Amino acid sequence: MDDKDLQWCVEQDFPAGTELTPLEREREAHQAFADARCRVYIGRQEYFVSIDENLKKGSNQPFVLLGESGSGKSALVANWAKQVRERQPNWFVFVHFIGSSAESASYIKLLRRLYEEIKDFFGFDLSIPSSDANLVTDLSKWLHLAAARNKCVIVFDALNQLDDGTGTEDLPSNVFLLLSTLPGKAMDAINSFEWPSMRVKPLDPSQKMEIITGYLEGLYSKTLSKEQKEMIVEVPQTDNPLYLKSLLDEVRVYGSFSKLTRKIEEYLTASNPGDLFAKILDRLETDFENEEEFEKALVRETTTAIWCSHRGMAESEIVDLLEVPSAIWSPFYLSIVENLVNRNGILNFFHDHLRQAVETKYLSTPEAKRKAYLNLANFFEKRELDERVVDELPFLLARAGDLERLRKTISNLDVFKIMVKSEDGMFELIKSWKLLGDFTQVEETYLAKLSEIPESQKHSEKFSDLLNDLGTFFVHIGLYGAARNVYEKLIQDLESRYAVSHGTVVYHPWNYSWKYRSQHPDVINALHRLGLVCEKQNDLAAGVNYYKDAISRQNRIVTPEQKLQVSPELAAGVMYYKDAISRQNRIVTPEQKLQLCEGLLGLASIFYIQDDMKEAKKLMLGQLSYAQSRLDEALGYQLQDLKLTRSEVGLTHPRIAGILNEIALVYNLGTYYYATNHFAKAKYQFQESYNIYLSFLGEEHPDTQKTKAALDEITPMIFFQHFFLNICYVFNRLVRNACEILIIYVINS
């Protein structure tokens, strides 16, 4: 088989487009960490019963597992979560093993992953908070939204390793939070909160004997003598599951049966898992660093590379880094593999005790760490630029403190394009620029790089994508002036490229002129972004112009059927801009309809900021402000939206509250136009909306306050309406009585 055949086979099994997303890769990493702890697990059934009982209670407080390092908390968590997933496949189950990788201990990384998993599982159309502060403050709202949809089980293992923390509010009743921690600050904080907890106890002799038999004989067909088993069971160190498992791995690979008893005795002199891993590293050095044909420190170089890396190291990367022959690498890898976790081809340490042992033995000084980071950075810098290189290189340079090389790396537009592809990469890019100082240098750096691109390459799709990515990044970090500059360049580029293929004639009623413009979706999106940037800059007049420009290029609604297919916002836009819009551009696809709605909503947002409520209502409330006869049609849109949304998210979702608000406003306007009695209906809708917002967002949230204000405003109207109706009723009765008296008088006369 030649290289082409091999490539064909790979492409058949893994075709383009099947690559894992960053979220899927992270999910796989934690799943691999869990799977390694589910192969052989001997634990007390009472642990599972106790956790399940607290799960059923629906408490608004977390449940905490306490225990010493290596006591089996991670294995308990992994096996319990596996059971929950099997019993309840429709529940949202999130497990994060803190300390399983170099980045897993960052509370920001943890929160971002939790947001991403919630968004992916429930299909929320919400943006993940971009700032560190909002990641913390918005969590309660997201948990309430998720809990309204389904049961949520969230597990944070090894809470003590988290690098920062904040206070915890009461949980929604449909959210179960399981935590595990070691003695220390985290446990002290938990005790002060008085959260319910359970202590994971050391192994007893019967459990240890069961593990020895099940692990060695059940998985590897390796047997020990009765004396050797008793030697292991009797010492107190093996009460710790991690210690016992690591010892058994060493026993399993040890070559000399006649010397095995003496080796077991030697290992048992280690008083804790950390000391045991140090002895394991010594044994590996003895076995694999005495080869005359390979002079490098195989154990040191391999383990320090994994320790320094961002995600871990692929086996092929380690082989390339050390230039180690396969005859030497293969037996070494087989000897160490049980102490590693393979996450989608990336190797990392099985437990943090091994990471700590490597640090103590090989990287005990800041200079040793810096040298190791730079050595690995040099290796990745020489490789062909791809996502893997971009994932590691900025991280390594930042850890090494080589800020100049870090600046040069992230200033590279090819690196930039890869990093901004994902939210995780965007986060790393922002973090790198923060490390280099403030963001004032970002605009100058990237615009200078743009100017270096040859003119021959500035009218391509790749260049447009780059401009779009730069604009998005500038908005993320608050450089609105830079974003506006880039988006204006983008529109010029797109206009020239799509003028023929997506051209349209736009009529401007303000100056009675016709202009030839592009209506390509990318142009419309860029105009929307410019409108948003102008809004953030408080240049509202410019923002209005950009949104109007986007809208005027886009839709021509002709038939009644087309009008019925679009949303109220779309219909409103047609009526409000009928002179400018209805003559040209035809809306055909759902994407075009969505773009028009985005433009109209953006324009309405600016009118709202300008306190121009009249124009905002024209855009937000269907055709009510155009023709009184369309009240029932607009209300029909809202009721249909309510029906569909209710079937999708239930009755207690904030999206429902927003629709109820719109229905209430329709009833309110209906009263204004028709003098019909819709005030009571409007109050009911506002009250329902207010209850939902109050439940999910709290009393201080702006949406809650706005709805409360509307409710307060309409309540006295109902009183006066009833008062007026009573007066009319009395007046009618008086007139009727007077008429009856008059008729009787006439008859009698």
XYZ file of C-alpha atoms in Angstrom:
749
model
C 0.000 0.000 0.000
C 1.472 3.375 -1.015
C 0.875 6.799 0.546
C -2.049 7.566 -1.781
C -3.832 4.367 -0.789
C -3.304 5.120 2.886
C -4.571 8.669 2.407
C -7.662 7.349 0.600
C -8.405 4.959 3.474
C -8.076 7.736 6.034
C -10.334 10.045 4.037
C -12.955 7.313 3.773
C -13.008 6.758 7.521
C -12.581 10.416 8.468
C -13.931 12.576 5.615
C -13.553 16.356 5.620
C -16.086 18.015 7.885
C -16.080 15.285 10.525
C -13.376 16.935 12.626
C -14.248 17.434 16.280
C -15.135 20.942 17.382
C -13.213 22.466 20.324
C -16.204 21.701 22.559
C -16.286 18.085 21.380
C -12.541 17.739 21.966
C -12.881 19.032 25.505
C -15.850 16.743 26.075
C -13.817 13.781 24.822
C -10.955 14.718 27.149
C -13.111 14.588 30.275
C -14.873 11.454 29.051
C -11.505 9.734 28.580
C -10.533 10.762 32.109
C -13.802 9.231 33.370
C -13.502 6.046 31.298
C -10.076 5.322 32.767
C -11.704 5.302 36.222
C -14.649 3.122 35.257
C -12.815 -0.003 34.143
C -12.505 -1.562 37.601
C -14.299 0.170 40.439
C -14.867 -1.401 43.818
C -16.790 0.994 46.042
C -19.405 0.975 48.740
C -22.985 0.841 47.473
C -23.913 3.216 50.281
C -22.083 5.995 48.401
C -24.359 5.670 45.383
C -27.457 5.415 47.577
C -26.547 8.559 49.517
C -25.888 10.610 46.361
C -29.122 9.373 44.749
C -31.136 10.292 47.840
C -29.842 13.848 47.721
C -30.546 13.951 43.996
C -34.197 13.055 44.632
C -34.603 15.664 47.381
C -34.326 18.555 44.931
C -32.326 20.609 47.432
C -31.203 24.116 46.466
C -27.739 23.412 47.918
C -24.832 21.396 46.493
C -23.971 17.938 47.810
C -20.291 17.496 48.603
C -17.977 14.465 48.623
C -15.097 14.793 51.068
C -11.970 12.677 51.224
C -8.198 12.501 51.112
C -6.249 12.753 47.859
C -6.446 9.483 45.931
C -9.325 8.197 48.051
C -11.407 7.391 44.973
C -13.619 10.486 44.737
C -12.970 10.879 41.000
C -13.717 7.203 40.373
C -16.906 7.462 42.445
C -17.982 10.561 40.529
C -17.216 8.960 37.151
C -19.100 5.752 37.927
C -22.095 7.514 39.484
C -22.385 9.921 36.513
C -22.197 6.950 34.140
C -25.136 5.326 35.955
C -27.169 8.540 35.795
C -26.593 8.875 32.048
C -27.711 5.279 31.536
C -30.834 5.714 33.697
C -31.796 9.163 32.430
C -30.466 9.707 28.892
C -32.579 12.868 28.468
C -31.090 14.666 31.468
C -28.350 17.248 31.109
C -25.298 15.725 32.838
C -22.117 17.806 33.008
C -18.942 16.462 34.648
C -15.735 18.488 34.913
C -12.620 16.852 36.358
C -10.608 19.737 37.746
C -6.891 19.019 37.550
C -7.248 16.551 34.677
C -5.248 18.909 32.442
C -3.167 22.071 32.659
C -6.187 24.280 31.859
C -8.946 22.379 33.656
C -8.182 24.144 36.953
C -9.104 27.571 35.525
C -12.533 28.583 36.797
C -12.994 30.712 33.673
C -12.326 27.678 31.459
C -14.696 25.605 33.578
C -17.492 28.172 33.317
C -17.016 28.639 29.580
C -17.253 24.885 29.037
C -20.394 24.717 31.187
C -22.029 27.528 29.186
C -21.081 25.856 25.897
C -22.473 22.478 26.986
C -25.751 24.056 28.199
C -26.106 25.976 24.948
C -25.369 22.883 22.859
C -27.639 20.524 24.828
C -30.693 22.804 25.080
C -30.192 24.648 21.791
C -30.313 28.058 23.484
C -30.068 30.984 21.069
C -27.980 32.975 23.545
C -24.483 34.406 23.355
C -21.991 33.088 25.876
C -20.741 35.956 28.080
C -17.385 37.246 26.852
C -16.106 38.933 30.013
C -14.845 37.093 33.082
C -17.246 39.004 35.332
C -20.309 38.182 33.215
C -19.334 34.518 33.110
C -19.901 34.495 36.862
C -22.893 36.848 37.158
C -24.924 35.330 34.297
C -24.559 31.731 35.473
C -27.620 31.834 37.717
C -29.807 33.002 34.835
C -28.519 30.252 32.541
C -29.088 27.582 35.196
C -32.667 28.763 35.706
C -33.279 28.637 31.952
C -31.821 25.129 31.722
C -33.704 23.878 34.784
C -36.973 25.042 33.261
C -36.380 22.652 30.350
C -35.106 19.491 32.049
C -33.282 18.004 35.015
C -29.671 19.183 35.243
C -26.858 17.293 36.997
C -23.591 19.224 37.328
C -20.450 17.691 38.837
C -17.212 19.494 39.725
C -14.568 17.001 40.791
C -11.537 18.173 42.852
C -12.935 21.586 43.728
C -9.870 22.228 45.876
C -7.730 22.580 42.713
C -9.836 25.392 41.291
C -7.709 28.511 40.936
C -10.395 30.943 42.094
C -13.958 30.960 43.315
C -16.977 32.988 44.181
C -19.987 32.729 46.450
C -22.758 30.392 45.379
C -26.418 31.338 45.263
C -29.185 28.870 45.969
C -29.664 26.472 43.065
C -32.876 26.024 41.074
C -34.800 23.033 42.396
C -34.277 21.148 39.139
C -30.465 21.438 39.309
C -28.353 18.958 41.288
C -24.783 20.087 41.940
C -22.293 17.441 43.122
C -18.877 18.599 44.327
C -15.782 16.784 45.585
C -12.852 18.273 47.437
C -9.832 17.628 49.649
C -9.212 19.106 53.085
C -8.166 22.744 52.827
C -9.698 26.122 51.917
C -12.419 24.624 49.734
C -13.527 22.229 52.485
C -13.422 25.043 55.055
C -15.653 27.153 52.819
C -18.067 24.253 52.375
C -18.243 23.730 56.138
C -19.044 27.423 56.614
C -21.895 27.147 54.083
C -23.188 24.054 55.948
C -23.853 22.204 52.700
C -24.825 18.523 52.996
C -21.801 16.248 52.547
C -20.534 12.670 52.649
C -17.022 11.450 53.429
C -15.403 8.851 51.162
C -13.742 6.374 53.477
C -10.460 4.471 52.956
C -10.581 0.962 51.527
C -11.033 -1.906 53.956
C -9.077 -5.207 53.614
C -11.890 -7.046 51.823
C -12.231 -4.279 49.250
C -8.485 -4.204 48.666
C -8.386 -7.942 48.099
C -11.318 -7.668 45.680
C -9.544 -4.921 43.718
C -6.279 -6.892 43.527
C -8.116 -9.912 42.163
C -10.418 -8.015 39.820
C -7.729 -5.724 38.398
C -4.766 -8.081 38.013
C -6.563 -11.331 37.282
C -9.720 -9.984 35.683
C -8.094 -7.502 33.281
C -4.546 -8.752 32.809
C -4.554 -12.444 33.859
C -1.745 -11.686 36.299
C -1.699 -13.604 39.593
C 0.044 -12.968 42.883
C 0.800 -15.396 45.648
C -1.252 -15.356 48.813
C 1.722 -13.907 50.723
C 2.198 -11.100 48.183
C -1.498 -10.208 48.300
C -1.503 -10.126 52.086
C 1.649 -7.988 52.076
C -0.176 -5.402 49.958
C -3.455 -5.583 51.874
C -1.945 -5.250 55.347
C -0.104 -1.938 54.902
C -2.167 1.235 55.559
C -0.836 3.049 52.458
C -2.937 0.807 50.198
C -6.108 2.018 51.915
C -5.764 4.779 49.315
C -7.251 3.556 45.976
C -4.844 5.600 43.830
C -1.846 4.227 45.685
C -3.171 0.676 45.320
C -3.960 1.049 41.613
C -0.543 2.558 40.827
C 1.214 -0.180 42.802
C -0.704 -2.885 40.945
C 0.273 -1.333 37.595
C 3.933 -1.592 38.604
C 3.470 -5.175 39.774
C 1.784 -6.019 36.482
C 4.699 -4.857 34.270
C 7.538 -6.033 36.499
C 9.540 -8.659 34.610
C 11.250 -10.808 37.265
C 8.834 -12.992 39.238
C 11.598 -14.153 41.582
C 12.396 -10.564 42.556
C 8.788 -9.372 42.656
C 8.325 -9.744 46.401
C 11.415 -7.642 47.095
C 10.172 -5.013 44.594
C 6.770 -4.862 46.276
C 8.479 -4.293 49.607
C 10.518 -1.472 48.085
C 7.445 0.238 46.675
C 5.593 -0.082 49.963
C 8.210 2.125 51.642
C 6.522 5.062 49.848
C 4.234 6.685 52.379
C 1.828 8.346 49.932
C 0.903 8.356 46.215
C 3.310 11.206 45.429
C 6.284 9.295 46.856
C 5.150 6.172 45.006
C 5.107 8.005 41.666
C 8.615 9.277 42.374
C 9.755 5.659 42.777
C 7.957 4.755 39.555
C 9.880 7.486 37.713
C 13.128 6.098 39.173
C 12.227 2.623 37.940
C 11.453 3.927 34.441
C 14.816 5.711 34.320
C 16.601 2.500 35.313
C 14.804 0.478 32.659
C 14.891 2.901 29.717
C 17.733 5.401 30.082
C 20.674 3.025 29.859
C 20.480 2.414 26.120
C 23.806 3.168 24.439
C 22.175 3.907 21.066
C 19.866 6.551 22.600
C 21.506 9.077 24.889
C 18.565 11.366 25.663
C 16.804 11.256 29.033
C 13.707 9.498 27.739
C 11.676 9.591 30.963
C 12.545 13.182 31.822
C 11.953 14.532 28.297
C 8.672 12.687 27.825
C 7.102 13.559 31.149
C 8.260 17.191 31.175
C 6.861 17.685 27.654
C 3.468 16.424 28.831
C 3.725 18.555 31.990
C 4.488 21.736 30.001
C 1.929 21.255 27.246
C -1.399 23.018 27.024
C -3.539 19.978 26.182
C -1.037 17.132 26.390
C 1.143 15.535 23.720
C 0.337 13.189 20.867
C 2.453 10.056 20.766
C 3.786 11.036 17.326
C 4.733 14.489 18.634
C 6.794 13.008 21.474
C 8.555 10.646 19.071
C 9.397 13.571 16.760
C 10.461 15.784 19.656
C 12.886 13.221 21.079
C 13.789 11.583 17.754
C 13.451 8.270 19.564
C 13.585 4.965 17.624
C 10.410 2.887 17.744
C 12.361 -0.049 19.199
C 13.034 2.049 22.297
C 9.815 4.027 22.370
C 7.332 1.131 22.115
C 8.349 -0.789 25.270
C 8.677 2.460 27.197
C 5.209 3.573 26.112
C 3.684 0.235 27.101
C 5.339 0.565 30.490
C 3.964 4.055 31.178
C 0.628 3.984 29.344
C -1.444 3.019 32.420
C -0.323 6.254 34.070
C -1.559 8.287 31.107
C -4.964 9.218 29.694
C -5.504 9.217 25.934
C -7.881 11.991 24.942
C -8.621 11.770 21.269
C -4.986 10.929 20.553
C -3.515 13.409 23.056
C -1.723 11.921 26.076
C -1.869 13.438 29.543
C -1.289 12.315 33.132
C -3.745 9.935 34.743
C -3.645 11.799 38.041
C -2.374 15.082 39.378
C -0.082 13.202 41.796
C 2.009 12.120 38.822
C 2.071 15.697 37.527
C 3.291 16.841 40.922
C 5.925 14.101 41.057
C 7.282 15.175 37.645
C 7.379 18.790 38.770
C 9.192 17.904 42.005
C 11.734 15.633 40.337
C 12.487 17.501 37.092
C 11.038 21.032 37.263
C 11.658 22.187 40.796
C 12.884 25.711 39.884
C 11.345 28.547 37.823
C 14.333 28.449 35.472
C 13.861 24.721 34.841
C 10.208 25.326 34.011
C 11.029 28.231 31.707
C 13.647 26.181 29.862
C 11.197 23.290 29.397
C 8.433 25.598 28.124
C 10.810 27.200 25.618
C 12.120 23.827 24.447
C 8.595 22.673 23.639
C 7.689 26.044 22.101
C 10.702 25.772 19.778
C 9.518 22.336 18.713
C 6.015 23.522 17.795
C 7.293 26.693 16.152
C 9.225 24.606 13.605
C 6.166 22.549 12.637
C 3.786 23.394 9.828
C 1.207 25.885 11.057
C -2.088 24.199 11.919
C -4.683 24.175 14.696
C -2.524 21.969 16.896
C 0.455 24.345 16.687
C -1.772 27.361 17.361
C -3.324 25.565 20.325
C 0.083 25.030 21.974
C 2.516 27.750 20.863
C 0.916 30.913 22.369
C 0.281 29.045 25.628
C 3.900 27.856 25.887
C 5.388 31.268 25.086
C 3.119 32.907 27.652
C 4.120 30.402 30.334
C 7.796 30.872 29.448
C 7.414 34.638 29.767
C 8.780 35.189 26.246
C 6.421 38.070 25.537
C 8.183 39.323 22.430
C 7.824 35.988 20.671
C 4.254 35.761 21.945
C 3.490 39.160 20.403
C 5.068 38.091 17.111
C 3.099 34.835 17.095
C -0.376 36.224 17.741
C 0.315 39.167 15.401
C 0.676 36.665 12.575
C -2.599 36.900 10.640
C -2.528 33.182 9.813
C -2.340 32.406 13.534
C -5.059 34.978 14.195
C -7.419 33.389 11.643
C -7.091 29.971 13.293
C -7.558 31.309 16.830
C -10.747 33.263 16.086
C -12.438 30.247 14.493
C -13.658 29.061 17.893
C -14.827 30.701 21.103
C -12.043 28.923 22.970
C -9.434 30.245 20.550
C -10.910 33.737 20.773
C -10.652 33.524 24.549
C -6.984 32.475 24.338
C -6.233 35.317 21.932
C -7.804 37.891 24.234
C -5.936 36.430 27.214
C -2.634 36.639 25.319
C -3.135 40.305 24.432
C -4.074 41.049 28.051
C -0.783 39.496 29.120
C 1.040 41.820 26.715
C -0.602 44.912 28.198
C -3.757 46.796 27.244
C -5.554 46.586 23.910
C -4.340 49.896 22.489
C -1.613 48.138 20.513
C -3.971 45.589 18.965
C -5.481 47.900 16.335
C -2.123 49.278 15.207
C -0.582 45.806 15.026
C -3.259 44.116 12.935
C -3.934 47.078 10.633
C -0.206 47.264 9.929
C -0.273 43.575 9.031
C -3.239 44.226 6.735
C -1.296 46.894 4.870
C 1.462 44.379 4.145
C -0.890 42.124 2.159
C -0.240 42.496 -1.603
C -2.963 44.265 -3.605
C -3.380 41.159 -5.745
C -4.691 39.287 -2.681
C -7.027 42.012 -1.385
C -10.025 41.147 -3.520
C -10.435 37.527 -2.587
C -12.883 35.671 -0.371
C -10.083 34.900 2.099
C -9.312 38.598 2.482
C -12.991 39.369 3.139
C -13.112 36.615 5.739
C -10.030 38.094 7.395
C -11.611 41.568 7.530
C -14.764 40.069 9.016
C -12.761 38.173 11.659
C -10.802 41.305 12.560
C -13.994 43.327 12.922
C -15.526 40.661 15.155
C -12.411 40.542 17.329
C -12.249 44.331 17.646
C -15.884 44.388 18.781
C -15.119 41.653 21.338
C -12.396 43.732 22.977
C -14.239 47.062 22.690
C -12.209 48.669 19.894
C -15.275 50.018 18.125
C -13.414 52.588 16.072
C -11.136 49.895 14.673
C -14.107 47.606 14.049
C -15.916 50.359 12.146
C -12.842 51.021 10.034
C -12.467 47.332 9.149
C -16.160 46.794 8.407
C -16.176 49.803 6.075
C -13.245 48.264 4.188
C -15.128 44.973 4.131
C -18.243 46.532 2.593
C -16.175 48.226 -0.113
C -14.530 44.917 -0.948
C -17.808 42.978 -0.980
C -19.641 45.661 -2.989
C -17.081 45.509 -5.772
C -17.026 41.708 -5.839
C -20.780 41.071 -5.789
C -22.007 44.126 -7.685
C -22.836 42.111 -10.788
C -23.900 38.758 -9.341
C -26.044 40.234 -6.532
C -26.811 43.729 -7.771
C -30.026 45.661 -7.195
C -31.370 49.158 -7.739
C -32.255 50.933 -4.502
C -34.629 53.881 -4.424
C -34.101 56.611 -1.804
C -37.314 58.635 -1.252
C -35.460 61.272 0.752
C -33.554 62.600 -2.259
C -35.583 60.864 -4.995
C -32.531 59.053 -6.365
C -31.749 55.563 -7.595
C -28.500 53.780 -6.750
C -27.010 50.472 -7.790
C -26.077 48.389 -4.756
C -25.218 44.790 -3.817
C -27.688 42.731 -1.825
C -25.330 39.804 -1.153
C -25.948 38.330 2.347
C -22.374 39.130 3.383
C -22.950 42.794 2.513
C -26.177 42.866 4.527
C -24.425 41.257 7.515
C -21.578 43.771 7.326
C -24.060 46.679 7.271
C -25.799 45.206 10.329
C -22.474 44.991 12.154
C -21.681 48.580 11.242
C -25.060 49.636 12.604
C -24.338 47.790 15.854
C -20.865 49.333 16.151
C -22.281 52.827 15.600
C -24.870 52.147 18.278
C -22.106 51.168 20.711
C -20.203 54.325 19.754
C -23.398 56.309 20.390
C -23.266 57.559 16.788
C -26.947 56.800 16.446
C -27.576 58.775 13.264
C -24.927 56.768 11.423
C -26.321 53.567 12.881
C -29.800 54.387 11.569
C -28.375 55.029 8.112
C -26.524 51.710 8.017
C -29.573 49.743 9.126
C -31.782 51.582 6.630
C -29.223 50.916 3.925
C -29.305 47.191 4.707
C -33.093 47.072 4.810
C -33.626 49.089 1.645
C -31.489 46.659 -0.354
C -33.240 43.595 0.786
C -36.947 42.915 0.482
C -39.817 43.260 -1.841
C -42.996 41.727 -0.492
C -45.552 41.403 -3.278
C -48.268 38.836 -2.626
C -50.504 38.390 0.452
C -49.026 34.915 0.860
C -45.535 36.378 1.202
C -46.798 38.869 3.778
C -48.343 36.085 5.832
C -45.053 34.130 5.800
C -42.972 36.869 7.379
C -42.769 37.889 11.024
C -44.532 40.974 12.468
C -41.208 42.798 12.463
C -40.818 42.052 8.774
C -44.319 43.264 7.976
C -43.690 46.398 10.015
C -40.560 47.112 8.055
C -42.461 46.790 4.783
C -45.060 49.306 5.908
C -42.693 51.767 7.482
C -40.285 51.740 4.567
C -42.879 51.057 1.866
C -41.761 53.969 -0.288
C -38.114 52.940 -0.159
C -38.324 49.173 -0.009
C -41.366 47.742 -1.688
C -40.174 48.572 -5.203
C -37.071 46.484 -5.507
C -35.592 43.550 -3.664
C -37.397 40.272 -3.367
C -37.178 38.192 -0.165
C -37.062 34.498 -1.033
C -35.042 32.407 1.425
C -35.428 32.017 5.227
C -31.899 33.402 5.589
C -32.921 36.617 3.805
C -35.975 36.941 6.043
C -33.792 36.459 9.099
C -31.352 39.105 7.890
C -34.162 41.596 7.358
C -35.513 40.939 10.846
C -32.039 41.501 12.293
C -31.778 44.814 10.503
C -35.215 45.945 11.637
C -34.545 44.950 15.229
C -31.222 46.786 15.173
C -32.905 49.904 13.821
C -35.643 49.635 16.440
C -32.948 49.375 19.111
C -31.440 52.677 18.013
C -34.857 54.382 17.950
C -35.387 53.076 21.480
C -32.062 54.541 22.658
C -33.039 57.849 21.037
C -36.276 57.650 23.003
C -38.166 57.725 19.702
C -40.781 55.258 20.877
C -43.129 56.083 18.031
C -40.705 54.832 15.410
C -39.568 51.923 17.563
C -43.146 50.722 17.919
C -43.637 50.918 14.172
C -40.851 48.432 13.765
C -41.682 46.200 16.719
C -45.491 45.916 16.618
C -46.341 44.679 13.171
C -48.618 46.814 11.014
C -50.596 48.408 13.856
C -49.149 51.883 13.328
C -49.971 51.721 9.607
C -53.529 50.446 9.372
C -56.116 49.912 12.081
C -57.689 47.100 10.132
C -54.590 44.912 10.654
C -54.957 44.548 14.442
C -56.337 41.012 14.236
C -53.652 40.020 11.718
C -50.829 41.327 13.934
C -52.358 39.648 16.979
C -52.574 36.439 14.975
C -48.838 36.582 14.340
C -48.160 36.967 18.049
C -50.509 34.159 19.099
C -49.001 31.811 16.515
C -45.526 32.714 17.795
C -46.714 32.052 21.351
C -48.060 28.631 20.375
C -44.871 27.534 18.607
C -42.567 28.877 21.300
C -44.616 27.291 24.076
C -44.373 23.884 22.394
C -40.612 24.326 22.105
C -39.564 25.753 25.475
C -42.578 25.443 27.783
C -44.664 28.057 29.553
C -42.070 29.479 31.952
C -39.298 30.552 29.582
C -38.231 34.233 29.280
C -38.958 34.047 25.530
C -42.586 33.450 26.485
C -42.461 36.570 28.656
C -41.279 38.649 25.702
C -44.124 37.420 23.486
C -46.682 38.099 26.242
C -45.364 41.645 26.458
C -45.901 42.123 22.721
C -49.458 40.726 22.929
C -50.186 43.089 25.808
C -48.972 46.021 23.744
C -51.194 44.916 20.846
C -54.209 44.880 23.165
C -53.146 48.266 24.509
C -52.884 49.777 21.024
C -56.141 48.082 20.104
C -57.831 50.021 22.882
C -56.306 53.225 21.537
C -57.428 52.675 17.951
C -60.788 51.009 18.450
C -61.821 52.163 21.905
C -62.452 48.471 22.593
C -62.110 46.955 26.038
C -58.674 45.249 25.801
C -57.140 46.775 28.937
C -57.941 43.766 31.113
C -56.420 41.401 28.568
C -53.317 43.562 28.331
C -52.954 43.594 32.112
C -53.197 39.792 32.225
C -50.430 39.430 29.630
C -48.182 41.952 31.411
C -48.802 40.197 34.740
C -47.866 36.783 33.304
C -44.761 38.251 31.680
C -43.770 39.978 34.921
C -44.127 36.732 36.906
C -41.811 34.894 34.506
C -39.182 37.634 34.472
C -39.320 37.940 38.264
C -38.805 34.190 38.669
C -35.874 33.890 36.295
C -34.155 37.262 36.238
C -34.979 38.787 39.611
C -36.570 42.057 40.597
C -33.599 44.257 39.668
C -33.235 43.057 36.065
C -34.130 45.760 33.462
C -36.624 43.476 31.656
C -38.429 42.808 34.932
C -38.543 46.511 35.792
C -39.830 47.516 32.341
C -42.639 44.976 32.522
C -43.524 46.093 36.052
C -43.687 49.708 34.854
C -46.046 48.711 32.030
C -48.186 46.775 34.495
C -48.340 49.757 36.878
C -49.246 52.042 33.990
C -52.151 49.967 32.725
C -53.728 49.175 36.125
C -55.290 52.636 36.666
C -56.575 52.542 33.073
C -58.654 49.506 33.962
C -60.065 51.344 36.989
C -61.047 54.363 34.906
C -62.404 52.082 32.196
C -64.634 50.319 34.718
C -65.605 53.689 36.217
C -66.544 55.029 32.773
C -68.472 51.878 31.894
C -70.393 52.098 35.171
C -71.281 55.720 34.444
C -72.416 54.720 30.955
C -74.449 51.890 32.439
C -76.133 54.218 34.949
C -76.715 56.818 32.252
C -78.203 54.189 29.943
C -80.490 52.993 32.722
C -81.597 56.565 33.423
C -82.307 57.210 29.752
C -84.138 53.893 29.490
C -86.229 54.656 32.571
C -86.965 58.130 31.267
C -88.061 56.690 27.930
C -90.271 54.150 29.647
C -91.915 56.908 31.718
C -92.359 59.017 28.598
C -93.935 56.127 26.682
C -96.309 55.375 29.563
C -97.183 59.041 29.755
C -97.926 59.197 26.025
C -100.016 56.026 26.138
C -101.998 57.242 29.118
C -102.526 60.550 27.454
